[in-house]
C-alpha cells in the first residue's frame, strides 16, 4: 500500500477485446469523473461460431455479450466497458437499429464504452509480418474513426493474450500514436524480478533506429493476465459466490468479500510503483449476462469504499486503461527502461512457449502468400484507378486481417479452426483474382482470360502442362526492379521463351523430381519443369511468351552422383562426395569462404504420458525430452542437374525428408528447398523436425533474429538482457521467432538465412543455426487447444507434407544488410504470375511500370492502395536499420511526383539523396 496518507485507488477494468488509435499522453481533454472497463476476452478464431454461438463447437456468443453490456451500461452512468477486436464489433454493429447505434455512439462519446487496441483483431506478435499487422490495424481503426470519430479513437494498445511480445509491435504502436501498451503474459522469471523491483510498468524504447521518443511506449504488465483476482469472478460461467448483502441471510458474506478484496488490493500495491492499481474483471467468453457482473461490482465498490469511514485507504471505482494511464502520467515518475523484447515466454521452468513459432507451417506459408497477393492487388488496383470506380477488396482484406489473430497464424487453434482460416484465405483470393484480372486488363489493354496457378510449388499448372503456346505476366509489387526465377510444369522437352521486347531468354527444361511427383498426389501430370529467370520493372509488370519447340533437344539429364561443386559468378558451393552433404560456401565477389554443413534432425517431444508432472510438447510449447536431436541420416542420396539456367543437387535423407540445393545463374543466394513429411508416428513418438547449419563462423554464443520482418535483435544463448536467467530448458529456452531472417556472424563472415514463413530457431552451438521446419505431436500441451498438433488432410491422411525454402547468403558483416534486406522483401512480396493461353492481341501492352525510376535501395514502398474513389494511400518507409549499412542506413530525401491519366496513376521519382546523419 502507498506510504503516508495516500489513498490507494483501485480501477476495475471491464473489457471485450477491441481497440484503436490514441491521443498523446497527457492530452488535455476533459475526462469523465470515473472511468472503467470490463474484461470479457473472446477469441476471434472461427469468427462466425463465436459471434452467433454454436454450442456444439464452442459456447461463445459475442452478440449476446454486447447486447447485455449495452443494456447494463445504460442502467448506471458509473459503469464502464472496454472493447478490443473490431471484427466482432463490426459484425454486431451491422445488425443494430439506427436508434441502438445512436445509443452506442452516446456511450462512446461519454467514455462509458471505450475502444482499446482497435485493430481488426488482437494480432500475434511472434509470427506476423509487420506489413500485415499494419493492414489489419488500419482496417479496424478506419472503421472506428468513420463510425465514432475522435471519441472512438483508442489511446491504449492492449495485447493481454499473445504469448510473448515483439519489440517491433511496440515500435509500431508508438508510431501509430498510442499513449501506452498493456499486456498480460511475460516470462515467470522476468515477472518475479519485476514484482520485487516494482518494474511491472516501464518505458519500452522499441527501436534502435528512431530517435527517442518516436518509438518510446509506456508499457504496463497486468496483475492477473486477463482474469479477475481469485475469488472475484461473477460470471454465469464461474463458481465464485455472489455478494450476499442481506444480513438476515445465513450465508451473508459482505465482510468476507471486503476483507479478501482489501488484502488483494494491498498486496498488489506492493508490486506496483504508484498508489493507482488496476484489476481486470472478466475473462474468456464472459458477460453474456452482464447483470451478474455489474450487480456484484456495484456492491463491491459500495462496501469497500464504505470502509473509508473506518480508516481504510482504498478507493474503488470503475475505470478504463486510458484513465489509469492518465493517472500514471500525472504521477510524474521515472520508469525503468527496456530496449529488447519479451521473447521467449515461459510460464514455468520447463514450459517455454516456443513451439508455436513453427506450429502449422503450411498455414504460416499460406498466410504469407496471401499477404503477398493482397499487396499485389492493392498496388494493381491503385495504379489502374478509374475515376469513380472503387474495387471491393473487403473479402480479401478481412480474410488476411483475421489471419493475424494470436490464435490464427500462430498455429495455436484447433484443426477445424485452422481449416476455416485457410478456407477464408482461399475464398478471399478466389474473389480477388477477378479484380486482379480487371486491373491488369486496364493496364495492358487486353481482356484475354487470365489463369492463376496456385500450386506451382509442387509443379501443377494445367495450362502450362498442356498448352503449346502461352504468355506469362509477371507482376512486381516492389518499387524496384526484380530478377526472379520461374519454374513452370510442362510436358514438352524444349521451349522458346521471349521477353516483352521479343528477345530470346535463356531457358532450360529439367525433369520433375521424384519428391515432387510424390507430394502432388495425382494433382498434375507434368514430367518436366521449364526454368528461366525473369526481370520485372518496379511497381509494374512484364510479359514473357512461351512456345513449344517440335524438334528441340531433350531435357537436361540427371547424374546419379554428388558433384564436387556447383557455382555461378557469385557463389560456389561444395559437397562432400562421401556423404552427399554440403561442405562449404564461398562468395566469389568478396573472396570469402566458410565451412558449411547442413542436415536434418528431430527432437523427441516430451509426451507427459508417464507422469502428470512432465510438460508435453504441444501447439504452444516446445519441450524436447533430450537436448540431443536424432539425426535423420548421416548421408544423402543425390542426383544432380547442371544447366545454363540452374544447377541443382537433389538430396534424399529418408522417405519423408528430401531437399534440393539450387543455384540460379543470376542469384546471389543459395536456395535450399526442403520437403518434410509425412512425419512418421508409428513408433508413438512425437517429432519436432529441424534443419541445422553448422559453420566455421566464430559466433561466441551470439546470433540475430528479426522482429516481425523489420529490425533485427541480437540474441545470446542462455542469456536475457534484463535479468539473470536460470536456464532450465537448453533447447526450447534458446528458441526465438524468425519472421523473415536470422543470421550468425563474426568479424569476417556473416551467414544470413532468409525464410519464406515464420519459424522458430536458435543457435545452440557455436557457429550453428537451427530452424524448426515441422512438428507432429501426439499430446496436448494443456494450454487451451485441447487436441494434439497432429495435422492430416484429405490429400495426406497419413500426415501433412510441407515444402519450403531457405535462402542463404554469405557476405561481409559490414555490407550483409545490403543483400538480405532486399532479398527478404522479395520473398515476402514476391511477383505474381498470371497466364494467358495462345497468342496475345497485337495491341496488348506487354510491359508497364508505375514508376519513372526505382526507389533508392533504402526506401521501401510499404503501402500503395486505393483509399476511396478519389484518393490513394501511400506509405514509404526506410527499410534499413541504423548502422547496418554504410550507405543505406543513412536518411534519404525523396522528391516524389504523382501523375494521373484517365486510367493509370504514375509515380515519378524526380530525385533522391542520402543525407549525413
CSV table of C-alpha atoms in Angstrom, one decimal, residues 356-656:
chain,number,residue,atom,x,y,z
A,356,UNK,CA,4.1,-22.1,-31.9
A,357,UNK,CA,6.9,-20.2,-33.7
A,358,UNK,CA,6.7,-23.1,-36.1
A,359,UNK,CA,3.3,-24.8,-35.5
A,360,UNK,CA,1.2,-25.4,-38.6
A,361,UNK,CA,3.9,-24.4,-41.1
A,362,UNK,CA,1.6,-24.9,-44.1
A,363,UNK,CA,-0.8,-22.3,-42.7
A,364,UNK,CA,2.0,-20.0,-41.9
A,365,UNK,CA,3.2,-20.2,-45.5
A,366,UNK,CA,-0.3,-19.8,-46.9
A,367,UNK,CA,-0.8,-16.6,-44.8
A,368,UNK,CA,2.5,-15.2,-46.2
A,369,UNK,CA,1.5,-15.9,-49.8
A,370,UNK,CA,-1.9,-14.4,-49.2
A,371,UNK,CA,-0.3,-11.3,-47.8
A,372,UNK,CA,1.8,-11.0,-50.9
A,373,UNK,CA,-1.2,-11.5,-53.2
A,374,UNK,CA,-3.1,-8.8,-51.3
A,375,UNK,CA,-0.3,-6.3,-51.6
A,376,UNK,CA,-0.1,-7.0,-55.4
A,377,UNK,CA,-3.8,-6.4,-55.7
A,378,UNK,CA,-3.6,-3.2,-53.7
A,379,UNK,CA,-0.9,-1.8,-55.9
A,380,UNK,CA,-2.6,-3.1,-59.1
A,381,UNK,CA,-5.8,-1.5,-58.1
A,382,UNK,CA,-4.2,1.8,-57.2
A,383,UNK,CA,-2.3,2.1,-60.4
A,384,UNK,CA,-5.2,1.2,-62.6
A,385,UNK,CA,-7.7,3.5,-60.8
A,386,UNK,CA,-10.5,4.7,-62.9
A,387,UNK,CA,-12.4,7.8,-62.0
A,388,UNK,CA,-15.4,7.0,-59.8
A,389,UNK,CA,-14.6,3.2,-59.6
A,390,UNK,CA,-13.6,1.6,-56.3
A,391,UNK,CA,-12.8,-2.1,-56.4
A,392,UNK,CA,-14.2,-4.0,-53.5
A,393,UNK,CA,-11.3,-5.8,-51.7
A,394,UNK,CA,-13.1,-6.3,-48.4
A,395,UNK,CA,-13.4,-10.1,-48.6
A,396,UNK,CA,-9.6,-10.4,-49.2
A,397,UNK,CA,-8.7,-7.8,-46.6
A,398,UNK,CA,-11.0,-9.3,-43.9
A,399,UNK,CA,-9.5,-12.8,-44.5
A,400,UNK,CA,-6.0,-11.5,-44.2
A,401,UNK,CA,-6.8,-9.3,-41.2
A,402,UNK,CA,-8.4,-12.1,-39.2
A,403,UNK,CA,-5.5,-14.4,-40.1
A,404,UNK,CA,-3.2,-12.2,-38.0
A,405,UNK,CA,-5.0,-13.2,-34.8
A,406,UNK,CA,-2.9,-14.6,-32.0
A,407,UNK,CA,-4.7,-18.0,-32.4
A,408,UNK,CA,-4.6,-18.0,-36.2
A,409,UNK,CA,-1.2,-17.6,-38.0
A,410,UNK,CA,0.3,-18.6,-34.7
A,411,UNK,CA,-0.9,-22.2,-35.3
A,412,UNK,CA,-2.5,-22.5,-31.8
A,413,UNK,CA,-6.0,-23.2,-32.9
A,414,UNK,CA,-7.9,-26.5,-33.3
A,415,UNK,CA,-7.6,-28.3,-36.6
A,416,UNK,CA,-11.1,-27.3,-37.8
A,417,UNK,CA,-10.4,-23.7,-37.0
A,418,UNK,CA,-7.1,-23.8,-38.9
A,419,UNK,CA,-9.1,-25.2,-41.8
A,420,UNK,CA,-11.5,-22.3,-41.5
A,421,UNK,CA,-8.8,-19.7,-41.7
A,422,UNK,CA,-7.3,-21.4,-44.8
A,423,UNK,CA,-10.8,-21.6,-46.3
A,424,UNK,CA,-11.3,-17.8,-45.7
A,425,UNK,CA,-7.9,-17.0,-47.3
A,426,UNK,CA,-8.7,-19.2,-50.3
A,427,UNK,CA,-12.2,-17.7,-50.8
A,428,UNK,CA,-10.8,-14.2,-50.5
A,429,UNK,CA,-8.1,-14.9,-53.1
A,430,UNK,CA,-10.6,-16.5,-55.5
A,431,UNK,CA,-12.8,-13.4,-55.2
A,432,UNK,CA,-9.9,-11.1,-55.7
A,433,UNK,CA,-8.5,-12.9,-58.8
A,434,UNK,CA,-11.2,-11.3,-60.8
A,435,UNK,CA,-10.1,-7.9,-59.5
A,436,UNK,CA,-6.5,-8.6,-60.4
A,437,UNK,CA,-7.6,-9.6,-63.9
A,438,UNK,CA,-9.7,-6.4,-64.3
A,439,UNK,CA,-6.8,-4.3,-63.2
A,440,UNK,CA,-4.3,-6.0,-65.5
A,441,UNK,CA,-6.8,-5.7,-68.3
A,442,UNK,CA,-7.0,-1.9,-67.7
A,443,UNK,CA,-3.2,-1.6,-67.6
A,444,UNK,CA,-2.4,-3.9,-70.5
A,445,UNK,CA,-5.4,-3.1,-72.8
A,446,UNK,CA,-6.0,-6.9,-73.1
A,447,UNK,CA,-9.2,-8.6,-71.9
A,448,UNK,CA,-7.8,-12.1,-72.6
A,449,UNK,CA,-8.7,-14.6,-69.9
A,450,UNK,CA,-6.1,-14.9,-67.2
A,451,UNK,CA,-5.3,-18.1,-65.5
A,452,UNK,CA,-3.9,-18.4,-61.9
A,453,UNK,CA,-1.8,-21.4,-60.9
A,454,UNK,CA,-1.6,-21.6,-57.1
A,455,UNK,CA,0.2,-25.0,-56.9
A,456,UNK,CA,3.4,-24.1,-58.8
A,457,UNK,CA,5.5,-25.1,-55.7
A,458,UNK,CA,4.5,-28.8,-56.5
A,459,UNK,CA,4.7,-28.3,-60.3
A,460,UNK,CA,1.0,-28.2,-61.0
A,461,UNK,CA,-0.5,-25.8,-63.6
A,462,UNK,CA,-3.0,-27.3,-66.1
A,463,UNK,CA,-2.4,-24.6,-68.6
A,464,UNK,CA,1.4,-24.8,-68.9
A,465,UNK,CA,1.2,-28.6,-68.8
A,466,UNK,CA,-1.0,-28.8,-71.9
A,467,UNK,CA,-0.5,-25.6,-73.9
A,468,UNK,CA,1.9,-25.3,-76.8
A,469,UNK,CA,1.9,-21.5,-76.6
A,470,UNK,CA,1.1,-19.2,-73.7
A,471,UNK,CA,2.2,-16.0,-72.1
A,472,UNK,CA,3.4,-15.3,-68.5
A,473,UNK,CA,2.6,-12.0,-66.9
A,474,UNK,CA,5.0,-11.2,-64.1
A,475,UNK,CA,3.7,-8.5,-61.7
A,476,UNK,CA,6.2,-6.9,-59.3
A,477,UNK,CA,4.7,-5.1,-56.3
A,478,UNK,CA,8.1,-3.8,-55.2
A,479,UNK,CA,9.2,-0.3,-56.1
A,480,UNK,CA,12.5,-1.5,-57.6
A,481,UNK,CA,13.2,-4.0,-60.4
A,482,UNK,CA,13.4,-7.7,-59.5
A,483,UNK,CA,15.1,-10.7,-61.0
A,484,UNK,CA,13.1,-13.8,-60.2
A,485,UNK,CA,13.4,-17.5,-61.1
A,486,UNK,CA,10.3,-19.0,-62.8
A,487,UNK,CA,9.7,-22.8,-62.8
A,488,UNK,CA,6.7,-24.0,-64.8
A,489,UNK,CA,5.4,-27.6,-65.1
A,490,UNK,CA,5.5,-28.7,-68.7
A,491,UNK,CA,5.3,-31.9,-70.7
A,492,UNK,CA,7.4,-30.8,-73.7
A,493,UNK,CA,11.2,-31.2,-73.9
A,494,UNK,CA,12.2,-27.8,-75.4
A,495,UNK,CA,10.7,-24.3,-75.5
A,496,UNK,CA,11.5,-20.8,-76.7
A,497,UNK,CA,10.9,-18.0,-74.2
A,498,UNK,CA,10.9,-14.4,-75.3
A,499,UNK,CA,10.7,-11.2,-73.2
A,500,UNK,CA,8.4,-8.1,-73.8
A,501,UNK,CA,10.9,-6.8,-76.4
A,502,UNK,CA,10.9,-10.1,-78.3
A,503,UNK,CA,14.4,-11.0,-77.1
A,504,UNK,CA,15.0,-14.7,-76.5
A,505,UNK,CA,15.6,-15.6,-72.9
A,506,UNK,CA,17.8,-18.5,-71.8
A,507,UNK,CA,15.6,-21.3,-70.6
A,508,UNK,CA,16.1,-25.0,-69.8
A,509,UNK,CA,13.9,-28.0,-69.3
A,510,UNK,CA,14.7,-30.2,-66.3
A,511,UNK,CA,12.8,-33.4,-65.1
A,512,UNK,CA,10.4,-33.1,-62.2
A,513,UNK,CA,12.0,-34.6,-59.1
A,514,UNK,CA,10.7,-37.8,-57.5
A,515,UNK,CA,9.9,-35.9,-54.4
A,516,UNK,CA,7.6,-33.5,-56.3
A,517,UNK,CA,5.9,-36.4,-58.1
A,518,UNK,CA,5.2,-37.9,-54.7
A,519,UNK,CA,3.8,-34.9,-52.9
A,520,UNK,CA,1.4,-33.7,-55.7
A,521,UNK,CA,-0.6,-37.0,-55.4
A,522,UNK,CA,-2.0,-37.1,-59.0
A,523,UNK,CA,-2.9,-33.4,-59.0
A,524,UNK,CA,-0.7,-32.8,-62.0
A,525,UNK,CA,0.8,-34.7,-64.9
A,526,UNK,CA,3.9,-32.7,-65.8
A,527,UNK,CA,7.1,-34.7,-66.2
A,528,UNK,CA,9.3,-31.7,-66.7
A,529,UNK,CA,9.8,-28.1,-65.5
A,530,UNK,CA,10.7,-25.1,-67.7
A,531,UNK,CA,13.2,-22.9,-65.9
A,532,UNK,CA,14.1,-19.3,-66.7
A,533,UNK,CA,14.7,-16.1,-64.9
A,534,UNK,CA,12.5,-13.0,-65.4
A,535,UNK,CA,13.2,-9.3,-64.9
A,536,UNK,CA,10.2,-7.3,-63.8
A,537,UNK,CA,10.1,-3.5,-63.7
A,538,UNK,CA,9.4,-1.6,-60.5
A,539,UNK,CA,5.8,-1.4,-59.5
A,540,UNK,CA,4.6,-3.0,-62.7
A,541,UNK,CA,4.6,-6.0,-64.9
A,542,UNK,CA,6.3,-7.5,-67.8
A,543,UNK,CA,5.2,-10.3,-70.2
A,544,UNK,CA,7.0,-13.4,-71.4
A,545,UNK,CA,5.8,-15.6,-74.3
A,546,UNK,CA,6.5,-19.3,-74.2
A,547,UNK,CA,6.3,-21.6,-77.3
A,548,UNK,CA,6.9,-25.4,-77.6
A,549,UNK,CA,9.6,-26.5,-79.9
A,550,UNK,CA,8.6,-29.5,-82.0
A,551,UNK,CA,12.1,-30.8,-82.7
A,552,UNK,CA,14.0,-29.4,-79.7
A,553,UNK,CA,16.7,-31.1,-77.7
A,554,UNK,CA,15.8,-33.5,-74.8
A,555,UNK,CA,15.5,-32.1,-71.3
A,556,UNK,CA,18.6,-31.9,-69.1
A,557,UNK,CA,19.7,-35.3,-67.8
A,558,UNK,CA,20.2,-36.1,-64.1
A,559,UNK,CA,23.5,-37.5,-62.9
A,560,UNK,CA,23.3,-40.0,-60.1
A,561,UNK,CA,26.3,-38.8,-58.2
A,562,UNK,CA,27.3,-36.0,-56.0
A,563,UNK,CA,29.1,-33.2,-57.8
A,564,UNK,CA,32.2,-31.7,-56.3
A,565,UNK,CA,30.7,-28.2,-56.6
A,566,UNK,CA,28.1,-26.0,-58.2
A,567,UNK,CA,28.7,-22.3,-58.8
A,568,UNK,CA,27.7,-19.2,-60.7
A,569,UNK,CA,29.5,-15.9,-61.0
A,570,UNK,CA,28.6,-15.0,-57.4
A,571,UNK,CA,28.7,-18.2,-55.3
A,572,UNK,CA,30.5,-21.5,-55.1
A,573,UNK,CA,29.0,-24.4,-53.1
A,574,UNK,CA,31.0,-27.6,-52.5
A,575,UNK,CA,29.8,-31.0,-51.4
A,576,UNK,CA,31.3,-34.0,-49.6
A,577,UNK,CA,31.3,-36.8,-52.2
A,578,UNK,CA,31.2,-39.4,-49.4
A,579,UNK,CA,28.1,-38.1,-47.6
A,580,UNK,CA,26.3,-36.0,-50.3
A,581,UNK,CA,26.1,-33.1,-47.8
A,582,UNK,CA,27.2,-29.5,-48.2
A,583,UNK,CA,30.8,-28.8,-47.2
A,584,UNK,CA,31.5,-25.2,-47.9
A,585,UNK,CA,30.1,-21.9,-49.2
A,586,UNK,CA,32.1,-19.2,-51.0
A,587,UNK,CA,31.3,-15.7,-52.1
A,588,UNK,CA,33.3,-15.2,-55.2
A,589,UNK,CA,32.9,-11.4,-55.3
A,590,UNK,CA,34.2,-10.8,-51.8
A,591,UNK,CA,36.6,-13.8,-51.8
A,592,UNK,CA,35.4,-15.3,-48.6
A,593,UNK,CA,34.8,-19.0,-47.8
A,594,UNK,CA,33.2,-20.8,-44.8
A,595,UNK,CA,32.9,-24.4,-43.9
A,596,UNK,CA,29.2,-25.2,-44.1
A,597,UNK,CA,27.4,-28.5,-43.4
A,598,UNK,CA,23.7,-28.9,-43.2
A,599,UNK,CA,21.5,-31.8,-42.2
A,600,UNK,CA,18.0,-32.7,-40.8
A,601,UNK,CA,17.2,-33.8,-37.3
A,602,UNK,CA,14.2,-34.4,-35.0
A,603,UNK,CA,13.7,-33.8,-31.3
A,604,UNK,CA,11.6,-36.4,-29.5
A,605,UNK,CA,8.7,-34.4,-28.0
A,606,UNK,CA,8.0,-34.9,-24.3
A,607,UNK,CA,4.6,-36.6,-24.1
A,608,UNK,CA,3.7,-36.5,-20.4
A,609,UNK,CA,2.2,-40.0,-20.7
A,610,UNK,CA,4.3,-41.5,-18.0
A,611,UNK,CA,4.0,-38.7,-15.5
A,612,UNK,CA,1.5,-35.9,-14.9
A,613,UNK,CA,4.4,-33.7,-13.8
A,614,UNK,CA,6.0,-33.8,-17.2
A,615,UNK,CA,5.0,-31.0,-19.5
A,616,UNK,CA,4.3,-32.3,-23.0
A,617,UNK,CA,5.1,-30.5,-26.3
A,618,UNK,CA,2.0,-29.1,-28.0
A,619,UNK,CA,0.8,-26.4,-30.3
A,620,UNK,CA,2.2,-23.7,-27.9
A,621,UNK,CA,5.0,-25.4,-26.0
A,622,UNK,CA,8.3,-26.9,-27.3
A,623,UNK,CA,9.6,-29.5,-24.8
A,624,UNK,CA,12.1,-32.0,-26.2
A,625,UNK,CA,12.8,-34.8,-23.8
A,626,UNK,CA,16.5,-34.6,-24.7
A,627,UNK,CA,18.9,-31.8,-25.7
A,628,UNK,CA,20.4,-34.1,-28.4
A,629,UNK,CA,18.3,-34.4,-31.5
A,630,UNK,CA,18.1,-37.6,-33.6
A,631,UNK,CA,19.9,-37.3,-37.0
A,632,UNK,CA,17.6,-38.5,-39.8
A,633,UNK,CA,20.5,-39.7,-41.9
A,634,UNK,CA,24.3,-39.1,-41.9
A,635,UNK,CA,24.3,-39.3,-45.7
A,636,UNK,CA,22.1,-38.2,-48.5
A,637,UNK,CA,21.4,-40.0,-51.8
A,638,UNK,CA,21.9,-37.5,-54.5
A,639,UNK,CA,21.4,-36.7,-58.1
A,640,UNK,CA,22.5,-33.5,-59.9
A,641,UNK,CA,21.4,-31.4,-62.8
A,642,UNK,CA,23.6,-28.7,-64.3
A,643,UNK,CA,22.3,-26.3,-66.9
A,644,UNK,CA,22.9,-22.7,-68.0
A,645,UNK,CA,19.8,-21.5,-66.1
A,646,UNK,CA,20.0,-23.5,-62.9
A,647,UNK,CA,22.2,-26.0,-61.1
A,648,UNK,CA,20.6,-28.5,-58.6
A,649,UNK,CA,21.7,-31.2,-56.2
A,650,UNK,CA,18.7,-33.2,-55.2
A,651,UNK,CA,19.2,-34.9,-51.8
A,652,UNK,CA,17.1,-37.7,-50.2
A,653,UNK,CA,17.6,-38.2,-46.5
A,654,UNK,CA,14.7,-40.6,-45.8
A,655,UNK,CA,11.3,-41.4,-47.3
A,656,UNK,CA,9.9,-38.4,-45.5
